[in-house]
Structures are given as structure tokens and as C-alpha cells.
mmCIF file of C-alpha atoms (C1' of nucleotides) in Angstrom:
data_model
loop_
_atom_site.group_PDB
_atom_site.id
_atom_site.type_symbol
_atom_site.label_atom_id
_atom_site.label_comp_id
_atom_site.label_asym_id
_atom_site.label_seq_id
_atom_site.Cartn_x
_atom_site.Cartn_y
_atom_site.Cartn_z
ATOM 1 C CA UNK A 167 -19.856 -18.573 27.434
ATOM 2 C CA UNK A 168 -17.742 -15.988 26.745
ATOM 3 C CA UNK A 169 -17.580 -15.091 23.044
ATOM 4 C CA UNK A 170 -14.754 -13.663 20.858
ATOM 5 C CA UNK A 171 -16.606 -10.177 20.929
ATOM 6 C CA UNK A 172 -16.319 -10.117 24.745
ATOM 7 C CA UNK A 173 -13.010 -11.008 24.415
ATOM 8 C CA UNK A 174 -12.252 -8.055 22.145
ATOM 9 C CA UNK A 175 -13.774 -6.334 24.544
ATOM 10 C CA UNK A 176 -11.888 -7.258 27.296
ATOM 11 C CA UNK A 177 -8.134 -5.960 25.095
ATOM 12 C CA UNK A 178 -9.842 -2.886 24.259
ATOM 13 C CA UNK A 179 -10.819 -1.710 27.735
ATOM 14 C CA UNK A 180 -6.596 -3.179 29.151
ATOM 15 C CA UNK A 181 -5.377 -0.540 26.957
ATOM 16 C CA UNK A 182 -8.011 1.560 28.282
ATOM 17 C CA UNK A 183 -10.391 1.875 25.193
ATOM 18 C CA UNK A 184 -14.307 0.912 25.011
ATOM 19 C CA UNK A 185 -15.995 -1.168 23.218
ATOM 20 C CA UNK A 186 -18.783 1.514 21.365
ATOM 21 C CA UNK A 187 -21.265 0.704 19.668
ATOM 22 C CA UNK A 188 -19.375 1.944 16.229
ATOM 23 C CA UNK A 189 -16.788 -0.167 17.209
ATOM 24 C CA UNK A 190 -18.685 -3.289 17.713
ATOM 25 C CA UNK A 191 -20.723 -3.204 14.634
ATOM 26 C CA UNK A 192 -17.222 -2.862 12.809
ATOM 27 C CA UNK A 193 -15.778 -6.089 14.563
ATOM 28 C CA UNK A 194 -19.301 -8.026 13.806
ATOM 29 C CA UNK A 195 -18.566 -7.024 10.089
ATOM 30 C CA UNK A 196 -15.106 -8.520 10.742
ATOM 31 C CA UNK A 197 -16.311 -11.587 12.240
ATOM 32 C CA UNK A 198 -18.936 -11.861 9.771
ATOM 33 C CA UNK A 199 -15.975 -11.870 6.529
ATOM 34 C CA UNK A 200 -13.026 -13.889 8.292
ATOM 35 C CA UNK A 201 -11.514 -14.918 4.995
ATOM 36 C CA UNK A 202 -12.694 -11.751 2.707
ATOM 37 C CA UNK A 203 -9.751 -9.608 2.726
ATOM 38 C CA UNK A 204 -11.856 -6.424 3.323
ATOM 39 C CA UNK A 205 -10.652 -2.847 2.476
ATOM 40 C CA UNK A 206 -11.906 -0.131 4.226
ATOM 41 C CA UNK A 207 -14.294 1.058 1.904
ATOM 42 C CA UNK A 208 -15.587 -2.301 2.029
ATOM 43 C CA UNK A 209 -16.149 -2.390 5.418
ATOM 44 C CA UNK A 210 -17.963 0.661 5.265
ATOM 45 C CA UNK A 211 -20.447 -0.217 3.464
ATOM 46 C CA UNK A 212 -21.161 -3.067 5.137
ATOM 47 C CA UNK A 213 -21.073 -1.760 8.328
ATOM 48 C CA UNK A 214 -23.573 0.673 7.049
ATOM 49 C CA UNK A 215 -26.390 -1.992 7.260
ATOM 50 C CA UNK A 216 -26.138 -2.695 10.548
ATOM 51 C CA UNK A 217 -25.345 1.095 12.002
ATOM 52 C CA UNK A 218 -26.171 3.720 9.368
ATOM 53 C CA UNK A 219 -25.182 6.254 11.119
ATOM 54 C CA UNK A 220 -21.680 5.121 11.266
ATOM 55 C CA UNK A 221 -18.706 7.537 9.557
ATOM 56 C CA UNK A 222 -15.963 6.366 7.317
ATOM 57 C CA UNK A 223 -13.270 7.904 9.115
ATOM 58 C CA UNK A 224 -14.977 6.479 12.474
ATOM 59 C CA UNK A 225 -13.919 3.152 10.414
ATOM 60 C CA UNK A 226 -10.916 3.682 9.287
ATOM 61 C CA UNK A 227 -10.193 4.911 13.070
ATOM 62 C CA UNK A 228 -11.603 1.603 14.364
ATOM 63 C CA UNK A 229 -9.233 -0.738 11.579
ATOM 64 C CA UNK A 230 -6.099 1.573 12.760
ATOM 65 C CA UNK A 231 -6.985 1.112 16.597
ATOM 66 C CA UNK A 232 -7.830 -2.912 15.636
ATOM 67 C CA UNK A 233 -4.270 -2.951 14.385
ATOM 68 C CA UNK A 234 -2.656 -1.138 16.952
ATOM 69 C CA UNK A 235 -3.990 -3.945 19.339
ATOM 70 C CA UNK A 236 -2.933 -6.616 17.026
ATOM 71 C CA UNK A 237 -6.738 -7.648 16.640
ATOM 72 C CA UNK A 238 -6.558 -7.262 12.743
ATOM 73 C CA UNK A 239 -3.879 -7.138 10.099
ATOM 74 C CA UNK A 240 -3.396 -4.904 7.925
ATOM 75 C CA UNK A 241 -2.422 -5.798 4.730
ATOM 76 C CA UNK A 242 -1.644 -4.801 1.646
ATOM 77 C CA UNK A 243 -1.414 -6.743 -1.702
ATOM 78 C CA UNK A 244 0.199 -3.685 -4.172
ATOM 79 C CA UNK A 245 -3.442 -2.393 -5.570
ATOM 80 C CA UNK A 246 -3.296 0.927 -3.332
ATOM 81 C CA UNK A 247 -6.094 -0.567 -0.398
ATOM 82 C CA UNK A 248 -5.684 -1.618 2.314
ATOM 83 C CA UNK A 249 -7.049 -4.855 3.814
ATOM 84 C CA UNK A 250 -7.865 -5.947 6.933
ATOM 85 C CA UNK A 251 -8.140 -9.562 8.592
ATOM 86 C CA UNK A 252 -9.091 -10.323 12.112
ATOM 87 C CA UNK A 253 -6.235 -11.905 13.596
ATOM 88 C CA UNK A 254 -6.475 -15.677 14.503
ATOM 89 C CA UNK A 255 -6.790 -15.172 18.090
ATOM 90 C CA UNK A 256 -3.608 -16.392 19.790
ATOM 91 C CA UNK A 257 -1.425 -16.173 16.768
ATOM 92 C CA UNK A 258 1.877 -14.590 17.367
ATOM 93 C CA UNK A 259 2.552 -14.496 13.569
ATOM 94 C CA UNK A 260 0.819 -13.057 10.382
ATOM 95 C CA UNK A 261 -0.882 -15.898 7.794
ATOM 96 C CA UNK A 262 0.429 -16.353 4.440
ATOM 97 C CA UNK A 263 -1.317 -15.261 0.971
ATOM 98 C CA UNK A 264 -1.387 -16.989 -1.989
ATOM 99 C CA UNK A 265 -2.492 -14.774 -4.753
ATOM 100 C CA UNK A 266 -3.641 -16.010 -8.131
ATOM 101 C CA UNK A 267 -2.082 -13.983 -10.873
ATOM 102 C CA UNK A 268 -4.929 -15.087 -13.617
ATOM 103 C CA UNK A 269 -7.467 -14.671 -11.122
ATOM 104 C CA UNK A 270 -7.307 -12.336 -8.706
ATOM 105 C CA UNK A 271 -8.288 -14.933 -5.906
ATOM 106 C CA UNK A 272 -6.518 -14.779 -2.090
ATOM 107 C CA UNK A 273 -6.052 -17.957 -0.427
ATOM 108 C CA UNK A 274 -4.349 -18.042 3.060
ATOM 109 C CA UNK A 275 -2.301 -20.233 4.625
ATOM 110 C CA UNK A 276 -2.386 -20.383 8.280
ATOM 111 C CA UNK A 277 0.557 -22.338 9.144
ATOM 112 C CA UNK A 278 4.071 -21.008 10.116
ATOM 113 C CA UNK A 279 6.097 -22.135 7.059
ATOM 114 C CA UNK A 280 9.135 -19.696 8.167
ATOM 115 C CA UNK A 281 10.662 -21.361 11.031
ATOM 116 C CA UNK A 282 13.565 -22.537 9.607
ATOM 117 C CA UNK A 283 13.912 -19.616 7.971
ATOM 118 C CA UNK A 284 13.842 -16.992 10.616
ATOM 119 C CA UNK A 285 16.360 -18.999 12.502
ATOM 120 C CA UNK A 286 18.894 -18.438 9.641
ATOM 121 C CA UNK A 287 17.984 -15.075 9.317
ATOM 122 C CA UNK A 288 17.978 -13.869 12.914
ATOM 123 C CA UNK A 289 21.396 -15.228 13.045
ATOM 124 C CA UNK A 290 23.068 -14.345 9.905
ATOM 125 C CA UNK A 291 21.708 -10.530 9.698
ATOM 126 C CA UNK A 292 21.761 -10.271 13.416
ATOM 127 C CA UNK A 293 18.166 -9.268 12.773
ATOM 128 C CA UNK A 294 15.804 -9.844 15.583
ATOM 129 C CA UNK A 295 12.462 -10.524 13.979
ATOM 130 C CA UNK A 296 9.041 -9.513 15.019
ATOM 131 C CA UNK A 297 6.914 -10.381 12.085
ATOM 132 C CA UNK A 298 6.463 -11.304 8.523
ATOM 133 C CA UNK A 299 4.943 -10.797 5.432
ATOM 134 C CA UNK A 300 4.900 -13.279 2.902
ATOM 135 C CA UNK A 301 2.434 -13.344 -0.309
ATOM 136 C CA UNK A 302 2.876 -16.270 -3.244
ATOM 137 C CA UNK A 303 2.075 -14.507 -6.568
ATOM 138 C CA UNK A 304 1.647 -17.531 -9.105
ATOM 139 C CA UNK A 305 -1.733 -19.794 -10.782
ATOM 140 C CA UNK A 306 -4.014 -21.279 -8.562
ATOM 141 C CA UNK A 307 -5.406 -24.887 -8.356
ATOM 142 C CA UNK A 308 -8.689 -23.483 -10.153
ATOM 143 C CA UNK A 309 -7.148 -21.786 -12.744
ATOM 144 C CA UNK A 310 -4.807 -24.840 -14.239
ATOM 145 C CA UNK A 311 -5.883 -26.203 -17.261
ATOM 146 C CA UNK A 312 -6.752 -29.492 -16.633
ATOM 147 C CA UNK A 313 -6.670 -32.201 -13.652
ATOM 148 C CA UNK A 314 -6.642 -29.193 -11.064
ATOM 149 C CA UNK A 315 -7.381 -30.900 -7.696
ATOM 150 C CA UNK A 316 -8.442 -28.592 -4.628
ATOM 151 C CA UNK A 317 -5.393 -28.833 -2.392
ATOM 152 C CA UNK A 318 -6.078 -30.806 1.183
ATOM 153 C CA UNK A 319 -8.064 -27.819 3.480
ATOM 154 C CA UNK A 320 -5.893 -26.251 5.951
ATOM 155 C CA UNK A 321 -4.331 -27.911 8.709
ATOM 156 C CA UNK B 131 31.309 -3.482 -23.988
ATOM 157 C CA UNK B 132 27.666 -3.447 -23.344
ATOM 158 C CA UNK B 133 26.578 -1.385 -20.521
ATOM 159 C CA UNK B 134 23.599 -2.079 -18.085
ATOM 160 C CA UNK B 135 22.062 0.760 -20.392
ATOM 161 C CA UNK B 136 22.701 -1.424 -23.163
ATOM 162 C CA UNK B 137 20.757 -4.099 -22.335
ATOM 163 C CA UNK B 138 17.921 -2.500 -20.910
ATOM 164 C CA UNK B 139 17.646 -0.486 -24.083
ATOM 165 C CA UNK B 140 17.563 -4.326 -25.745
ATOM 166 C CA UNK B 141 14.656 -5.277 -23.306
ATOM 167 C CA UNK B 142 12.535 -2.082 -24.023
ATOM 168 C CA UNK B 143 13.130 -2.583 -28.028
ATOM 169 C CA UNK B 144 12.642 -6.370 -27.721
ATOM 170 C CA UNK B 145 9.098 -5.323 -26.262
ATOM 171 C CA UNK B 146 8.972 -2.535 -28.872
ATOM 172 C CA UNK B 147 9.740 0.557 -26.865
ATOM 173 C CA UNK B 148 11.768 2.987 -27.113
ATOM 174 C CA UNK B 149 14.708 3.896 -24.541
ATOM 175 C CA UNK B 150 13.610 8.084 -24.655
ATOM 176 C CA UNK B 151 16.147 10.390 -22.916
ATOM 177 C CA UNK B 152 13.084 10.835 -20.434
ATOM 178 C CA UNK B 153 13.383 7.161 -19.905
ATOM 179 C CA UNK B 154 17.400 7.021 -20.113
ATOM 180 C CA UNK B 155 17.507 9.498 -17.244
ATOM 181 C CA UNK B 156 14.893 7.660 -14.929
ATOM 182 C CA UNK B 157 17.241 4.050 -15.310
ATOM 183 C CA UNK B 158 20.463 6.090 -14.784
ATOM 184 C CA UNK B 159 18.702 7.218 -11.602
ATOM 185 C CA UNK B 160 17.980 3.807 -10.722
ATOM 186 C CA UNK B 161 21.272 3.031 -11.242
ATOM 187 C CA UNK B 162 22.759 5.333 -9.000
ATOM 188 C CA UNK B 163 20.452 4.678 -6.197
ATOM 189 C CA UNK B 164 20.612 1.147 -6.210
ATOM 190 C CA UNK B 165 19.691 -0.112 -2.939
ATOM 191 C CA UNK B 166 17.611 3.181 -1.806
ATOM 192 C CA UNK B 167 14.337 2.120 -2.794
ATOM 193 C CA UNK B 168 13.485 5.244 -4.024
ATOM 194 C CA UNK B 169 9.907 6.618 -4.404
ATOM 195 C CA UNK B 170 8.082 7.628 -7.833
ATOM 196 C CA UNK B 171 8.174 11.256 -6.115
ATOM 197 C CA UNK B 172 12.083 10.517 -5.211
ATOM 198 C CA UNK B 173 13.163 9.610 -8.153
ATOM 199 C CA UNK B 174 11.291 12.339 -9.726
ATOM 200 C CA UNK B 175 13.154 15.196 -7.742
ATOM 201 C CA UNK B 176 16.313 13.020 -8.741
ATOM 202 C CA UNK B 177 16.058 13.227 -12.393
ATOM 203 C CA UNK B 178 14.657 16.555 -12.423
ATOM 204 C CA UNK B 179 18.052 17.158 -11.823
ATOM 205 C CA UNK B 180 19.999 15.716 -15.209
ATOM 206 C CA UNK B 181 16.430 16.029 -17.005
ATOM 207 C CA UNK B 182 14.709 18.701 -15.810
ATOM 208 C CA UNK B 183 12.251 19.115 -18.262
ATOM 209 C CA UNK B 184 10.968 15.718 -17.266
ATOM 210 C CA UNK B 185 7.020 15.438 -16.062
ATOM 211 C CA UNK B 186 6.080 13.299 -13.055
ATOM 212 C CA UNK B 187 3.583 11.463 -14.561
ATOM 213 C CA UNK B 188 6.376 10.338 -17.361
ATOM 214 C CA UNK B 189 8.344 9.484 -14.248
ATOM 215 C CA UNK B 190 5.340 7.271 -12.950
ATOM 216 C CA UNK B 191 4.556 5.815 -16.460
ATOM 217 C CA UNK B 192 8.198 4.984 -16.997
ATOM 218 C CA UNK B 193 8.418 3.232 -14.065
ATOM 219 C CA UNK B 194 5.312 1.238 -14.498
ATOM 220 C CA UNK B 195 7.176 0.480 -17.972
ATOM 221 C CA UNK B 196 9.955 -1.157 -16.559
ATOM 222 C CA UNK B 197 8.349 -2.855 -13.809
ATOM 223 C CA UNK B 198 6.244 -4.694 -16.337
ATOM 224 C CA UNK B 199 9.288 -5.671 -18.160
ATOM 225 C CA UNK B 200 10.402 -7.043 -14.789
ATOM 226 C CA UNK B 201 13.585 -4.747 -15.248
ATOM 227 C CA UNK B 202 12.202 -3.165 -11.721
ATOM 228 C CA UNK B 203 10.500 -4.269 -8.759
ATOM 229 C CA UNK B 204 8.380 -2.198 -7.184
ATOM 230 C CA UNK B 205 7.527 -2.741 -3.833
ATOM 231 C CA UNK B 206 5.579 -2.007 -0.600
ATOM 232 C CA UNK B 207 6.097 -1.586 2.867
ATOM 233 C CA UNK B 208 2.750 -0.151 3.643
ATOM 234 C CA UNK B 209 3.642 3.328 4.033
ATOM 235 C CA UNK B 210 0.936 4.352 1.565
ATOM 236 C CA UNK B 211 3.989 4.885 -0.777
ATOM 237 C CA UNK B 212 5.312 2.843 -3.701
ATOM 238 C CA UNK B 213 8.926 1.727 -3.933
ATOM 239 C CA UNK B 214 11.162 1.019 -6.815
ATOM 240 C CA UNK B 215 14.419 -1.019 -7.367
ATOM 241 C CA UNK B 216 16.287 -2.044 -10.487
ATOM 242 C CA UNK B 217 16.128 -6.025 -10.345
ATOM 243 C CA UNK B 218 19.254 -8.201 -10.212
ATOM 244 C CA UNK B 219 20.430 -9.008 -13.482
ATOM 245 C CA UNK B 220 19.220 -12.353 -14.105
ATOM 246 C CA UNK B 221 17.042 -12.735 -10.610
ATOM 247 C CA UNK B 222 14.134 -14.946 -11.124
ATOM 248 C CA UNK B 223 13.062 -13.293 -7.910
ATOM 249 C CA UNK B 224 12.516 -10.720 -5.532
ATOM 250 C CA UNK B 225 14.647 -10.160 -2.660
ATOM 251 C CA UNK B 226 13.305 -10.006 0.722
ATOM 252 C CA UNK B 227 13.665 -7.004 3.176
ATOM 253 C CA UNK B 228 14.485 -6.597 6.821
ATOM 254 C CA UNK B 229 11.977 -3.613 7.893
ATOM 255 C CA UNK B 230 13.632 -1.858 11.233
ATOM 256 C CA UNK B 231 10.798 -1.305 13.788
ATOM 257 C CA UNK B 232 13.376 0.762 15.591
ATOM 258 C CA UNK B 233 15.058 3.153 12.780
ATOM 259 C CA UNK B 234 12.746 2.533 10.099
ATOM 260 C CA UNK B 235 16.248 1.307 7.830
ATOM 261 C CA UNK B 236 15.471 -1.651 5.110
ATOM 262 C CA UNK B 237 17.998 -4.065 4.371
ATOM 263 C CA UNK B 238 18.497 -6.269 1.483
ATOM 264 C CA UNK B 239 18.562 -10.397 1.448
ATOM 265 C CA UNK B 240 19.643 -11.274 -1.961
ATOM 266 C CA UNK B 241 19.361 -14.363 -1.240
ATOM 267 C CA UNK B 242 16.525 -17.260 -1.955
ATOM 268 C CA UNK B 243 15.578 -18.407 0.963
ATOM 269 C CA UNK B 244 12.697 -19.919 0.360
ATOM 270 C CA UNK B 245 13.618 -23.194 -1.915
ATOM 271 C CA UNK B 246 11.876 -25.561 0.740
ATOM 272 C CA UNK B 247 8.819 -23.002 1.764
ATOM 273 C CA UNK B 248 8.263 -22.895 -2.198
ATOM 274 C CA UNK B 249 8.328 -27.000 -2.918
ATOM 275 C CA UNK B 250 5.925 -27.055 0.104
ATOM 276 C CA UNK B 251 3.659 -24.780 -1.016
ATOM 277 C CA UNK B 252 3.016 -25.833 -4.622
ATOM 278 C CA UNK B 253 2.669 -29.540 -3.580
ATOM 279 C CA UNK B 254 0.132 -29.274 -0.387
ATOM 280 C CA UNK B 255 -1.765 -26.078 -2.311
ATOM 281 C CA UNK B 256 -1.521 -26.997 -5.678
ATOM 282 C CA UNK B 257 -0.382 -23.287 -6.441
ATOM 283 C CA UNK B 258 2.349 -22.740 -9.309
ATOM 284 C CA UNK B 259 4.633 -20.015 -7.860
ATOM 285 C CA UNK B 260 5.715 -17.572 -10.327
ATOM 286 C CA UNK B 261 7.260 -15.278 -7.635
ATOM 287 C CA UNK B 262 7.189 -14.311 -3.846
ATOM 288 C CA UNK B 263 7.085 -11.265 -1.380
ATOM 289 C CA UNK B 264 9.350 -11.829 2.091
ATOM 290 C CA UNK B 265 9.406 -9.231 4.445
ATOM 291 C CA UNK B 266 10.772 -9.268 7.916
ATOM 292 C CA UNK B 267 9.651 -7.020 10.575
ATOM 293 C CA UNK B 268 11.946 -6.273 13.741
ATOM 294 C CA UNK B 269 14.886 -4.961 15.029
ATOM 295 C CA UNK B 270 17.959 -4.709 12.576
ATOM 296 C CA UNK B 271 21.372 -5.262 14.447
ATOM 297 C CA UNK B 272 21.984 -0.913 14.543
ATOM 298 C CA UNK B 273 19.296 -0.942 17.078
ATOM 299 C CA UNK B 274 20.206 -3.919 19.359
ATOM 300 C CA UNK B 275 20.656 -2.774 22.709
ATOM 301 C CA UNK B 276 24.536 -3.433 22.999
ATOM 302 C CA UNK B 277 27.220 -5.605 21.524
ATOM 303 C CA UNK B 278 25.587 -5.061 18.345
ATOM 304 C CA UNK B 279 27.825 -6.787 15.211
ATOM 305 C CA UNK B 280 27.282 -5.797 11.724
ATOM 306 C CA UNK B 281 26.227 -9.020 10.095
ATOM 307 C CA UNK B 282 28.365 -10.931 7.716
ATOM 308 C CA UNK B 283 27.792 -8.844 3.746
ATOM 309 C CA UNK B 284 25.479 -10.148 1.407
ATOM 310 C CA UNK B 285 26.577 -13.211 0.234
ATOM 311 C "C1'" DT C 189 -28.804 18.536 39.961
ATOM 312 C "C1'" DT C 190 -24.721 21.043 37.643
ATOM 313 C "C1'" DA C 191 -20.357 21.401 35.951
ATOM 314 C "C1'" DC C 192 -16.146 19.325 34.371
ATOM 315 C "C1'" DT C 193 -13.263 16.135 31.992
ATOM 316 C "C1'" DA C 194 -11.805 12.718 28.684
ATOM 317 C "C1'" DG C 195 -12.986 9.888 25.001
ATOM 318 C "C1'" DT C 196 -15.503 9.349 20.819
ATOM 319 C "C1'" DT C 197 -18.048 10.641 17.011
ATOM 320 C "C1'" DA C 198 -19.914 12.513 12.174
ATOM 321 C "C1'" DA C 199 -19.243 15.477 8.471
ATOM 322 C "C1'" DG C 200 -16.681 17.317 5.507
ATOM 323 C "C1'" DA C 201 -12.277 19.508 4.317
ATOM 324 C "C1'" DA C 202 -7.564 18.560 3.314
ATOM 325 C "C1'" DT C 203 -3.749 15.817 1.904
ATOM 326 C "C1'" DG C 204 -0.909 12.997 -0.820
ATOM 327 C "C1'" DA C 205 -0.084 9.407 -4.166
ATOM 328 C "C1'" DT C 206 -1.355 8.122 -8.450
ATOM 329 C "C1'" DT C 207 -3.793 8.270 -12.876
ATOM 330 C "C1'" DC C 208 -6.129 10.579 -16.534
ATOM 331 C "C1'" DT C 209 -6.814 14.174 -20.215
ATOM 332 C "C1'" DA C 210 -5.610 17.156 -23.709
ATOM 333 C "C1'" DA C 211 -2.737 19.273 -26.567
ATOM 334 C "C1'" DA C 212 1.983 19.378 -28.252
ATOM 335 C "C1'" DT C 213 5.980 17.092 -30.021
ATOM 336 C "C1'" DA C 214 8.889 13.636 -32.007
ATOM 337 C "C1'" DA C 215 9.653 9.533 -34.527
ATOM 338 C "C1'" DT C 216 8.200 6.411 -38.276
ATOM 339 C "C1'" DA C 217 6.028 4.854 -42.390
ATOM 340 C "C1'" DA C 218 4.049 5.579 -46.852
ATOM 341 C "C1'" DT D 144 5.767 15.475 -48.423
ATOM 342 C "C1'" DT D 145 1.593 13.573 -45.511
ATOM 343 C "C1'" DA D 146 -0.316 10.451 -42.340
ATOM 344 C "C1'" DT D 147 0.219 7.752 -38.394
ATOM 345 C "C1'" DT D 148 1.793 6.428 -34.076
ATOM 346 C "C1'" DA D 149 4.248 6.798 -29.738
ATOM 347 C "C1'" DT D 150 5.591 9.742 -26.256
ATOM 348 C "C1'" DT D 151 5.668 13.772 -23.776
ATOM 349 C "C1'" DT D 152 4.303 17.764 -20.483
ATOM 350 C "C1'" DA D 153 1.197 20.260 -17.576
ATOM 351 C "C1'" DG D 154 -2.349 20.303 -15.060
ATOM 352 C "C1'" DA D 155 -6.824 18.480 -13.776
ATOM 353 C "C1'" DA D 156 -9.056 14.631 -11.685
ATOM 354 C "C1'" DT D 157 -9.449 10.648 -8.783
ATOM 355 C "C1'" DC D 158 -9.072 7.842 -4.956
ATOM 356 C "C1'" DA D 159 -7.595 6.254 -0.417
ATOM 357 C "C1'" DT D 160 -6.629 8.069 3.753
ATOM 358 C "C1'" DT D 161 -6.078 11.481 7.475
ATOM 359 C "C1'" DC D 162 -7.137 15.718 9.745
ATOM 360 C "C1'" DT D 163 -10.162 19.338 11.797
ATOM 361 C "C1'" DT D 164 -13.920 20.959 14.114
ATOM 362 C "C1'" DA D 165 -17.737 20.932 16.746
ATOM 363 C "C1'" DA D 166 -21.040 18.053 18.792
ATOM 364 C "C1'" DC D 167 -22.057 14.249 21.738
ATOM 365 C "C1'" DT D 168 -21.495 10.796 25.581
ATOM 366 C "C1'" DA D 169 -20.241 8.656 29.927
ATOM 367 C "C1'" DG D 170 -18.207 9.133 34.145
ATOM 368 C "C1'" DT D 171 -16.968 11.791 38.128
ATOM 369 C "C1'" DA D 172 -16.920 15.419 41.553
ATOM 370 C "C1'" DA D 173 -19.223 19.157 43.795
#
DNA sequence: TTACTAGTTAAGAATGATTCTAAATAATAA
DNA sequence: TTATTATTTAGAATCATTCTTAACTAGTAA
């Protein structure tokens, strides 16, 4: 069966790249923390367990060429670092965030709430759009007083 | 009759600051430059200019000042570089931005577009919303092959 | 084999934005 | 007045990120 590491594998070497083993071991961290919201440093470290050897700008190389491809986003919640998520493969569209404010927790949200939206805006700003951003600052379900409920899991 | 000034100088007391002529000269720049999101090191080299005894790192510290006051927003476009605007009077919100792939220009929606998004989101997350972050990536209507119109203004 | 080329790497230096420190100054209170 | 507190400047320090250099690797041709 072909696995989501061959098919990295497989974009890297269309646009003429290879798949070293620096490179790997960065994408296995990736796969390894789908939800974490890594920074580079963060990777780094990680990585380090599985390929000491590796550099930090050899990572910070890898994340750039990652985002290039449109593997991983970068993103970037206004602390100064940089964060990186493996891409859900076939989506055309960055996820959402929903940061806590009391906190500090990241939720995502993987559905395309903006439709509607980008239709107005296309049109009325003659804007034609490639991508989004969109981050919720506000309290999350775990940090409400009382009679929080943990919202129904992602669709 | 009160100026913007004014009533900044009412927020800062209110909060038990003082409006310093360091500070003064920072919001006038703001207030020149209102839709330039300038940088900390922009609006530095701006004031220098009517304060010039002024220090950067007052600059830096002012602006964090007001942004906690919510009298600025400061925002990100992942340049590595921090951006600052003076907030609509009154604006519960940010405004979202129209990022040119093409040019690189950043235009203003004043608008909320996001009524619907927001109802959605706090119901099916269980996440109260205290604010958002839109940003559109793509190609603004300068860059637009041909026949390019200048969308309707701001309403 | 040998040389040649292009891509990739590690290490550490360099950069650039931002924050911190220390000493000076100004405003305020007693 | 004196004491206290807030604010400032200048420059040092920090931190994330990028750049530079030289070494290393795989592939290819002779």
C-alpha cells in the first residue's frame, strides 16, 4: 500500500527534489504531531531523536521547501514562531484555528466555513482569492465556568 | 470639540496612563498613516521626524500600550514583521485584509463579514468569540490580467 | 576507475525584529 | 522639600530565522 510518506515522496521528486533522509525524519516528526502546531524549534528537537545528526537550518530548509509544495502550512498565531501543520492531503484550503484566550489551547476546524463568504468577496473587491487565514480568538469549551460540554468532534 | 487625540488621551488616563509627548507623537503618526499598516521600525523613522529625540524601544512599548487598550490592532501577515493600525472608533472587531500574491498591496474590508461563520462556530464548538483574524490571499483587481475594475469603495 | 556536476548538508556566523537593562529624567505625593 | 513612581533613552541582549562556507553525496560521462 502506498503510504502518505511515499506520497510525499512522489511531489518532492515532480518538482525535482528528493526525499533525504533529513527530510524524511522531518516529515515522520510531522506525521507523528498532526494536530500539535509545531514551531521550528520544536521540530528540531524532536527530530533530533530520530536523526541526531540533523541541523536546524537543514529544518527550517525542509518546513520552507514543505511549504513551498503546499505539504505544510505555515502559520503564525502573533507570538513571533512560526508553526507548521501538514496539510490535509487533498485540501485546496487552509483549516481554521480557534484559539483560547484564557488558555492558550489551538483547536482546528477542518471544514470550509468561508464559502459564502468568498463569493461576496471575490465579487465585490474584484479580488480573486487563493487562500485564507482565519483564527477565532475567544474562551474555549474547557475553560467556561460551568456546564462546558465538549463540542460534537469534527465532521 | 474633542479630537481623536482627545479621546485617546481619555482611554490612556481611564487605564491610568499618561498621554507623554513621546506617546502623542506615535498616535499622531498613526493618524496620519491610517491605512498603511505601518511597522514598529516605520513608524519609528516617522516620528523621529516631529520627535526626534524619541527611542525605538519607547516606540515599541507605546505601541504595545495601545494595542492592549485595543486603541490599535496589530497585525500579521507573516513577513516576520509586526503591523500596526489605529482601530475604528467603536469597532468591536478587526477588519480583514486582501493580501496581493501579485503586488504584495493589502486592502482593507471594514466590513463584518462573518455574522453567520461566528453563530456557527460558537454553537457546533462551544467557543465564545471575543474577536477574529480574516485574511484573504490572491490576486487584488490591479493585477487581473485585463478589464480590471476598481471595486465599489468601502462601504 | 576518475572526474565532473548538481543538490544537499552541518556548523556557525550574520541578520533583523523585539525585548530587556540600567541609569537618567519627569511627574506626583507626602 | 523629600520620597516615590512612571517613563524615558541608549545600548546591550535575546530570539527566531536566514545566510555562508566548505564538506559530502549521488548520478553521470569519459
Amino acid at each position: 500500500m502506498e503510504t502518505r510518506i511515499d506520497r510525499i515522496k512522489k511531489q518532492l521528486h515532480a518538482a525535482s527534489y528528493k526525499l533525504t533522509p533529513q527530510r524524511e525524519a522531518t516529515v515522520r516528526i510531522l506525521l507523528d504531531h498532526e494536530e500539535d502546531h509545531l514551531s521550528a524549534e520544536d521540530v528540531y528537537l524532536l527530530v533530533k531523536d530520530i536523526a541526531p545528526e540533523i541541523g536546524l537550518a537543514t529544518v527550517y530548509r525542509t518546513l520552507e521547501l514543505l511549504t513551498e509544495l503546499k505539504i505544510v502550512d505555515k502559520i503564525n498565531f502573533g507570538d513571533g514562531v512560526s508553526r507548521y501543520d501538514l496539510r490535509q492531503e487533498g485540501a485546496a484550503h487552509f483549516h481554521h484555528h480557534l484559539v483560547c484566550l484564557e488558555c492558550g489551547a489551538v483547536d482546528e476546524i477542518q471544514e470550509d466555513l468561508l464559502e459564502d463568504v468568498e463569493a461576496v468577496v471575490e465579487k465585490r473587491w474584484n479580488f480573486q482569492i487563493k487562500d485564507h487565514r482565519l483564527t477565532f480568538h475567544g474562551i474555549c469549551w474547557r475553560c467556561h465556568d460551568l456546564g462546558a460540554d465538549k463540542p460534537e468532534k469534527d465532521a
